[in-house]
Short mmCIF file of C-alpha atoms in Angstrom, two decimals:
data_model
loop_
_atom_site.label_atom_id
_atom_site.label_comp_id
_atom_site.label_asym_id
_atom_site.label_seq_id
_atom_site.Cartn_x
_atom_site.Cartn_y
_atom_site.Cartn_z
CA MET A 1 4.52 -36.01 -68.31
CA SER A 2 3.68 -37.47 -71.57
CA ASP A 3 2.83 -35.44 -75.14
CA ILE A 4 -0.67 -36.43 -76.72
CA GLY A 5 -1.38 -35.55 -79.84
CA GLY A 6 -3.82 -32.96 -80.96
CA GLY A 7 -5.38 -31.08 -83.94
CA GLY A 8 -4.82 -27.76 -84.59
CA GLY A 9 -4.20 -24.68 -81.72
CA ASP A 10 -5.51 -27.04 -79.01
CA GLU A 11 -2.63 -29.85 -79.66
CA VAL A 12 -1.13 -30.53 -76.46
CA ILE A 13 2.69 -29.42 -76.10
CA LEU A 14 3.32 -30.97 -72.25
CA ASP A 15 1.16 -33.23 -69.80
CA ALA A 16 2.19 -33.62 -66.51
CA PRO A 17 -0.17 -35.06 -64.68
CA GLY A 18 -2.41 -33.91 -61.62
CA PHE A 19 0.87 -30.49 -62.26
CA ILE A 20 -0.41 -28.74 -65.53
CA ARG A 21 -1.21 -29.42 -68.93
CA VAL A 22 -0.01 -26.79 -71.75
CA TYR A 23 -1.27 -26.26 -75.21
CA LYS A 24 0.25 -24.84 -78.48
CA SER A 25 -2.46 -22.06 -78.49
CA GLY A 26 -0.68 -21.28 -75.45
CA ARG A 27 -3.16 -22.04 -73.24
CA VAL A 28 -2.35 -24.05 -69.26
CA GLU A 29 -4.36 -25.73 -67.50
CA ARG A 30 -2.61 -25.91 -63.87
CA PHE A 31 -4.44 -28.45 -61.49
CA LEU A 32 -2.06 -27.72 -58.15
CA PRO A 33 -4.74 -24.84 -57.14
CA VAL A 34 -2.86 -22.49 -54.38
CA ASP A 35 -4.32 -22.57 -50.80
CA PHE A 36 -4.65 -19.39 -50.34
CA ALA A 37 -4.12 -18.25 -47.12
CA PRO A 38 -4.72 -14.66 -46.41
CA PRO A 39 -1.97 -11.94 -44.74
CA SER A 40 -1.90 -11.71 -40.77
CA THR A 41 -1.21 -11.84 -37.73
CA ASP A 42 0.50 -15.53 -36.85
CA ALA A 43 -0.83 -16.44 -33.78
CA ALA A 44 2.21 -19.05 -33.08
CA THR A 45 4.97 -16.57 -33.76
CA GLY A 46 3.72 -13.08 -33.69
CA VAL A 47 4.81 -12.38 -37.07
CA ALA A 48 2.64 -10.14 -39.06
CA SER A 49 2.07 -9.89 -42.92
CA LYS A 50 0.40 -7.43 -45.31
CA ASP A 51 0.58 -7.64 -49.15
CA VAL A 52 1.82 -4.80 -51.43
CA PRO A 53 2.25 -3.94 -54.87
CA ILE A 54 5.69 -4.03 -56.65
CA LEU A 55 5.03 -3.27 -60.11
CA PRO A 56 0.79 -3.58 -59.83
CA GLU A 57 0.95 -2.79 -64.22
CA ALA A 58 2.80 -6.49 -64.88
CA GLY A 59 0.70 -7.89 -61.40
CA VAL A 60 3.92 -8.64 -59.53
CA SER A 61 3.50 -8.22 -55.83
CA ALA A 62 4.77 -9.66 -52.23
CA ARG A 63 3.65 -10.33 -48.92
CA ILE A 64 6.15 -8.89 -46.65
CA TYR A 65 6.24 -9.76 -43.08
CA LEU A 66 7.35 -8.03 -39.76
CA PRO A 67 8.48 -10.38 -36.77
CA ALA A 68 7.11 -9.87 -33.22
CA ALA A 69 8.14 -6.29 -31.25
CA PRO A 70 9.97 -7.59 -28.33
CA SER A 71 7.75 -7.21 -24.84
CA SER A 72 9.06 -4.14 -24.18
CA GLY A 73 7.03 -3.05 -27.47
CA SER A 74 9.36 -1.48 -29.62
CA TYR A 75 12.53 -2.95 -31.63
CA SER A 76 16.32 -2.80 -30.81
CA GLY A 77 17.63 -1.54 -34.07
CA LYS A 78 16.92 -1.88 -37.36
CA LEU A 79 16.05 -5.50 -38.95
CA PRO A 80 17.40 -7.11 -41.79
CA VAL A 81 15.81 -7.90 -45.11
CA LEU A 82 15.67 -11.30 -46.55
CA VAL A 83 13.68 -11.41 -50.36
CA LEU A 84 12.34 -14.56 -51.01
CA PHE A 85 11.63 -16.79 -54.00
CA HIS A 86 8.24 -19.20 -54.17
CA GLY A 87 8.99 -22.32 -56.11
CA GLY A 88 7.08 -24.42 -58.66
CA GLY A 89 9.12 -25.36 -61.57
CA PHE A 90 8.58 -21.31 -62.65
CA CYS A 91 5.28 -22.30 -63.61
CA LEU A 92 3.56 -23.39 -60.22
CA GLY A 93 2.99 -21.91 -56.71
CA SER A 94 2.63 -18.29 -54.94
CA ALA A 95 3.62 -16.21 -52.74
CA PHE A 96 0.20 -16.62 -50.72
CA ASP A 97 0.05 -20.50 -50.93
CA ALA A 98 -0.62 -21.43 -47.01
CA ALA A 99 2.79 -23.75 -47.16
CA VAL A 100 4.81 -20.72 -48.79
CA HIS A 101 3.13 -18.12 -46.46
CA GLY A 102 3.62 -20.69 -42.46
CA HIS A 103 7.18 -20.51 -44.05
CA ALA A 104 7.88 -17.23 -44.67
CA ASN A 105 6.23 -16.78 -41.04
CA ARG A 106 8.48 -18.93 -39.70
CA LEU A 107 11.38 -17.74 -41.38
CA ALA A 108 10.86 -14.35 -39.95
CA ALA A 109 10.26 -15.39 -37.08
CA ALA A 110 13.49 -17.86 -36.54
CA THR A 111 16.07 -14.99 -38.30
CA GLY A 112 13.98 -11.74 -36.64
CA ALA A 113 14.22 -10.41 -40.21
CA ILE A 114 11.22 -8.33 -42.59
CA VAL A 115 11.01 -11.48 -44.98
CA VAL A 116 9.80 -9.83 -48.73
CA SER A 117 7.92 -12.81 -50.15
CA VAL A 118 7.83 -12.42 -53.94
CA ASP A 119 5.04 -13.11 -56.38
CA TYR A 120 5.86 -12.88 -59.72
CA ARG A 121 4.27 -14.15 -62.83
CA LEU A 122 4.44 -17.35 -63.86
CA ALA A 123 5.91 -19.53 -67.19
CA PRO A 124 4.94 -20.60 -70.11
CA GLU A 125 2.48 -17.31 -70.32
CA HIS A 126 5.25 -15.51 -69.28
CA PRO A 127 8.06 -17.23 -70.34
CA VAL A 128 11.29 -17.53 -68.73
CA PRO A 129 13.30 -15.10 -68.21
CA ALA A 130 10.65 -12.76 -67.50
CA LEU A 131 10.51 -13.98 -64.02
CA TYR A 132 14.19 -13.08 -63.91
CA GLY A 133 13.12 -9.06 -64.45
CA ASP A 134 10.28 -9.44 -61.89
CA ALA A 135 13.00 -10.60 -58.98
CA TRP A 136 15.34 -7.83 -60.11
CA ALA A 137 12.08 -4.98 -59.65
CA ALA A 138 11.38 -6.54 -56.47
CA LEU A 139 14.76 -5.97 -55.75
CA GLN A 140 15.07 -2.41 -56.44
CA TRP A 141 11.63 -1.71 -54.82
CA VAL A 142 12.82 -2.82 -51.42
CA ALA A 143 16.44 -0.71 -51.92
CA ALA A 144 14.00 2.05 -53.07
CA HIS A 145 13.18 2.26 -48.81
CA ALA A 146 16.93 3.44 -48.30
CA ALA A 147 17.25 6.53 -46.11
CA GLY A 148 13.73 6.45 -45.19
CA GLN A 149 12.16 7.12 -48.37
CA GLY A 150 10.04 4.41 -50.05
CA PRO A 151 5.91 3.76 -50.48
CA GLU A 152 6.51 0.74 -47.56
CA PRO A 153 6.20 2.14 -43.98
CA TRP A 154 7.67 -1.21 -42.61
CA LEU A 155 10.52 -0.94 -44.47
CA THR A 156 11.35 2.83 -43.92
CA ALA A 157 10.18 2.08 -40.47
CA HIS A 158 12.29 -1.05 -39.63
CA ALA A 159 14.62 -1.89 -42.11
CA ASP A 160 18.24 -2.19 -42.05
CA LEU A 161 19.33 -1.97 -45.70
CA GLY A 162 22.65 -2.46 -45.19
CA ARG A 163 21.37 -6.06 -44.59
CA VAL A 164 19.57 -7.01 -47.55
CA HIS A 165 19.26 -10.76 -48.36
CA VAL A 166 18.14 -12.98 -51.46
CA GLY A 167 17.41 -16.49 -51.24
CA GLY A 168 14.29 -19.03 -52.56
CA GLU A 169 13.26 -22.21 -52.77
CA SER A 170 14.23 -25.05 -55.72
CA ALA A 171 12.89 -22.60 -59.09
CA GLY A 172 12.75 -19.25 -56.45
CA ALA A 173 16.68 -20.34 -55.27
CA ASN A 174 17.55 -20.34 -59.48
CA ILE A 175 15.86 -17.06 -59.43
CA ALA A 176 17.89 -15.64 -56.27
CA HIS A 177 21.00 -16.74 -57.41
CA HIS A 178 20.16 -15.12 -61.13
CA ALA A 179 19.22 -12.09 -59.43
CA ALA A 180 22.48 -11.95 -57.11
CA MET A 181 24.50 -12.13 -60.32
CA ARG A 182 23.12 -9.52 -62.14
CA ALA A 183 23.96 -7.37 -58.61
CA GLY A 184 27.49 -8.18 -59.57
CA ALA A 185 27.20 -6.75 -62.95
CA GLU A 186 24.71 -4.08 -62.21
CA GLU A 187 23.45 -1.15 -58.81
CA LEU A 188 20.77 -1.93 -57.39
CA GLY A 189 20.35 1.54 -56.26
CA HIS A 190 20.70 3.60 -53.14
CA GLY A 191 23.58 2.04 -52.32
CA VAL A 192 22.43 -0.99 -50.92
CA LYS A 193 24.27 -3.71 -52.00
CA LEU A 194 23.12 -8.14 -51.00
CA SER A 195 24.55 -9.40 -48.78
CA SER A 196 23.81 -12.33 -48.55
CA LEU A 197 22.91 -15.45 -51.40
CA VAL A 198 20.28 -18.22 -49.38
CA LEU A 199 19.68 -20.78 -51.85
CA ILE A 200 17.05 -24.15 -50.70
CA HIS A 201 17.27 -27.39 -52.24
CA PRO A 202 18.08 -25.20 -55.95
CA TYR A 203 16.83 -25.91 -59.31
CA PHE A 204 19.62 -26.55 -60.96
CA LEU A 205 20.12 -29.49 -63.58
CA GLY A 206 22.09 -30.58 -66.26
CA GLY A 207 25.65 -32.75 -66.35
CA ASP A 208 26.25 -36.21 -64.43
CA SER A 209 22.71 -37.12 -62.38
CA SER A 210 23.98 -40.75 -61.71
CA GLU A 211 23.46 -40.45 -57.48
CA THR A 212 20.20 -40.14 -57.58
CA ASP A 213 17.89 -43.38 -57.43
CA GLU A 214 15.48 -44.04 -60.40
CA MET A 215 12.76 -42.41 -59.21
CA GLY A 216 14.69 -39.41 -59.16
CA MET A 217 16.20 -40.28 -62.30
CA ALA A 218 13.03 -40.46 -63.76
CA LEU A 219 11.79 -36.48 -62.21
CA LEU A 220 14.49 -35.00 -63.24
CA ARG A 221 13.81 -36.33 -67.19
CA GLU A 222 10.67 -35.31 -66.82
CA LEU A 223 12.00 -31.95 -65.34
CA VAL A 224 14.10 -32.03 -68.13
CA ARG A 225 11.09 -31.81 -70.49
CA LEU A 226 9.50 -28.90 -68.91
CA TRP A 227 12.73 -26.96 -69.38
CA PRO A 228 11.66 -25.93 -73.29
CA VAL A 229 8.54 -25.13 -72.03
CA VAL A 230 8.68 -22.54 -69.94
CA CYS A 231 11.69 -21.48 -71.52
CA PRO A 232 11.19 -21.67 -75.44
CA GLY A 233 14.45 -21.14 -77.42
CA THR A 234 17.26 -22.26 -74.52
CA SER A 235 20.18 -24.61 -75.94
CA GLY A 236 18.96 -27.15 -73.63
CA CYS A 237 19.90 -28.32 -69.95
CA ASP A 238 23.29 -28.99 -70.19
CA ASP A 239 25.09 -25.73 -71.91
CA ASP A 240 21.72 -23.32 -70.59
CA PRO A 241 23.59 -21.29 -68.30
CA LEU A 242 19.78 -19.99 -67.15
CA ILE A 243 19.16 -23.68 -66.22
CA ASN A 244 22.83 -25.13 -65.13
CA PRO A 245 25.19 -22.23 -63.52
CA MET A 246 28.07 -24.33 -63.61
CA ALA A 247 27.98 -25.18 -67.51
CA GLU A 248 31.20 -24.18 -69.83
CA GLY A 249 30.44 -20.93 -70.70
CA ALA A 250 28.50 -20.33 -68.02
CA PRO A 251 28.88 -16.80 -66.25
CA ASN A 252 32.09 -16.66 -64.37
CA LEU A 253 30.57 -17.35 -60.37
CA ALA A 254 32.88 -15.43 -59.30
CA SER A 255 30.59 -12.21 -60.20
CA LEU A 256 28.78 -13.27 -57.93
CA GLY A 257 27.05 -9.65 -56.46
CA CYS A 258 27.31 -10.55 -52.48
CA ARG A 259 29.44 -11.15 -49.04
CA ARG A 260 28.53 -15.38 -48.32
CA VAL A 261 25.98 -18.06 -49.77
CA LEU A 262 24.41 -20.58 -47.72
CA VAL A 263 23.25 -23.95 -50.05
CA CYS A 264 21.10 -26.18 -47.99
CA VAL A 265 19.90 -29.72 -49.60
CA GLY A 266 17.99 -32.71 -49.29
CA GLY A 267 19.93 -36.09 -48.86
CA LYS A 268 16.89 -37.83 -51.10
CA ASP A 269 16.65 -34.98 -53.35
CA PRO A 270 17.30 -35.49 -57.22
CA MET A 271 19.20 -32.03 -58.05
CA ARG A 272 21.67 -32.65 -54.22
CA GLY A 273 24.75 -32.95 -56.80
CA ARG A 274 23.74 -30.11 -58.34
CA GLY A 275 23.83 -27.69 -55.54
CA ARG A 276 27.16 -29.32 -54.20
CA LEU A 277 28.40 -28.57 -57.47
CA TYR A 278 27.29 -25.26 -57.47
CA CYS A 279 29.05 -24.97 -53.94
CA GLU A 280 32.21 -26.63 -55.25
CA LYS A 281 32.55 -24.01 -58.32
CA LEU A 282 31.63 -21.18 -56.75
CA LYS A 283 34.90 -21.84 -54.26
CA GLY A 284 36.87 -22.34 -57.30
CA SER A 285 35.65 -19.59 -59.18
CA GLY A 286 37.22 -17.12 -57.63
CA TRP A 287 34.98 -15.59 -55.60
CA CYS A 288 36.16 -13.88 -52.43
CA GLY A 289 32.68 -15.02 -49.93
CA GLU A 290 31.94 -17.18 -47.66
CA VAL A 291 30.17 -20.43 -49.06
CA GLU A 292 28.16 -23.15 -46.10
CA ASP A 293 26.60 -26.02 -47.38
CA TRP A 294 23.99 -28.42 -44.82
CA GLU A 295 22.47 -31.02 -45.97
CA ALA A 296 18.74 -32.63 -44.56
CA ASP A 297 19.78 -36.64 -43.64
CA GLY A 298 17.30 -38.68 -46.30
CA GLN A 299 15.36 -35.61 -46.93
CA GLY A 300 13.22 -35.10 -50.40
CA HIS A 301 13.21 -31.81 -52.85
CA GLY A 302 11.19 -29.61 -50.89
CA PHE A 303 10.15 -31.68 -47.70
CA HIS A 304 10.26 -27.67 -45.34
CA LEU A 305 6.82 -27.43 -47.77
CA LEU A 306 5.48 -30.70 -47.14
CA CYS A 307 6.18 -31.51 -42.57
CA PRO A 308 6.89 -28.04 -41.90
CA THR A 309 7.10 -29.01 -38.50
CA SER A 310 9.35 -32.14 -38.58
CA ALA A 311 13.03 -31.31 -36.68
CA GLU A 312 14.69 -31.87 -40.09
CA ALA A 313 12.28 -28.84 -41.15
CA GLU A 314 13.07 -26.89 -37.88
CA ALA A 315 16.67 -27.57 -37.89
CA GLN A 316 17.03 -26.07 -41.33
CA VAL A 317 14.87 -23.21 -40.14
CA GLY A 318 17.75 -22.54 -38.09
CA VAL A 319 20.93 -23.16 -39.94
CA ILE A 320 19.66 -20.33 -42.24
CA ALA A 321 18.97 -18.03 -38.78
CA GLU A 322 22.17 -18.14 -37.55
CA PHE A 323 23.60 -18.58 -40.98
CA LEU A 324 21.85 -15.06 -41.37
CA SER A 325 22.70 -13.47 -38.45
CA TYR A 326 26.52 -13.12 -39.54
CA GLY A 327 25.51 -10.92 -42.77
#
């Protein structure tokens, strides 16, 4: 990334070559187009998907995934729900991208859960914390299907709203964390509670990053420069609890509104240390739940999207499935 001088309203305030360019006037150029994948019935897993509105007036929607029914043709019972948020640095990506779609398919198949993959509004056009509000609205939308009510028949017919999980990858993990924190302070409604939180390669900044290599340090420096562009008015990565929930003065993690947490990291992810510290801080906070962590040896940030059929990606999906099976 590099700042490029200019004149008037066309001044570039952030340039990430190949990714995104942001102008002082508010104009945004994105150079990673979404590889759109339509909803479908997945040939490999039998998982069916369709797109549903969440907040139509704001353009917030979701892709919902229903696992294949057993050979008997009917489910043996109600299915858990996993509300999922994609990554992309808060400013890129989509729930409808082919890689995200494929990962949600695999999670639905492996976990036997109805997956609700949320397409939230992106910064900087909608600065952080707008997307946290979108996430909460999505959870409330799911909760509204309790007792057979609500607009989505897959949820009214098949969802066990006593087993609602929230998760995400990278920036989506950050969003999921804040949703779980809000669930510890507010009611979702209809008696629905969060059971578990799944953080996949969580996007937390700040603090000491000395354990990462030179390339990782360079990436972290650029992410630090991106943060005030997507979150104007931030106090900085070291003490802003939105990007650093382990910061001094951040809300106590003991108020996390779920019973169980899983944190997955990559051994070569420059944010690996932040994910590990999150586990330590949560265990020491007085929170009464169960924390598990898992590391993919030698793997980088978001490796499961780049190499979805690798042994490590399949192992990570397996770990998540086993974790949720006890939720």
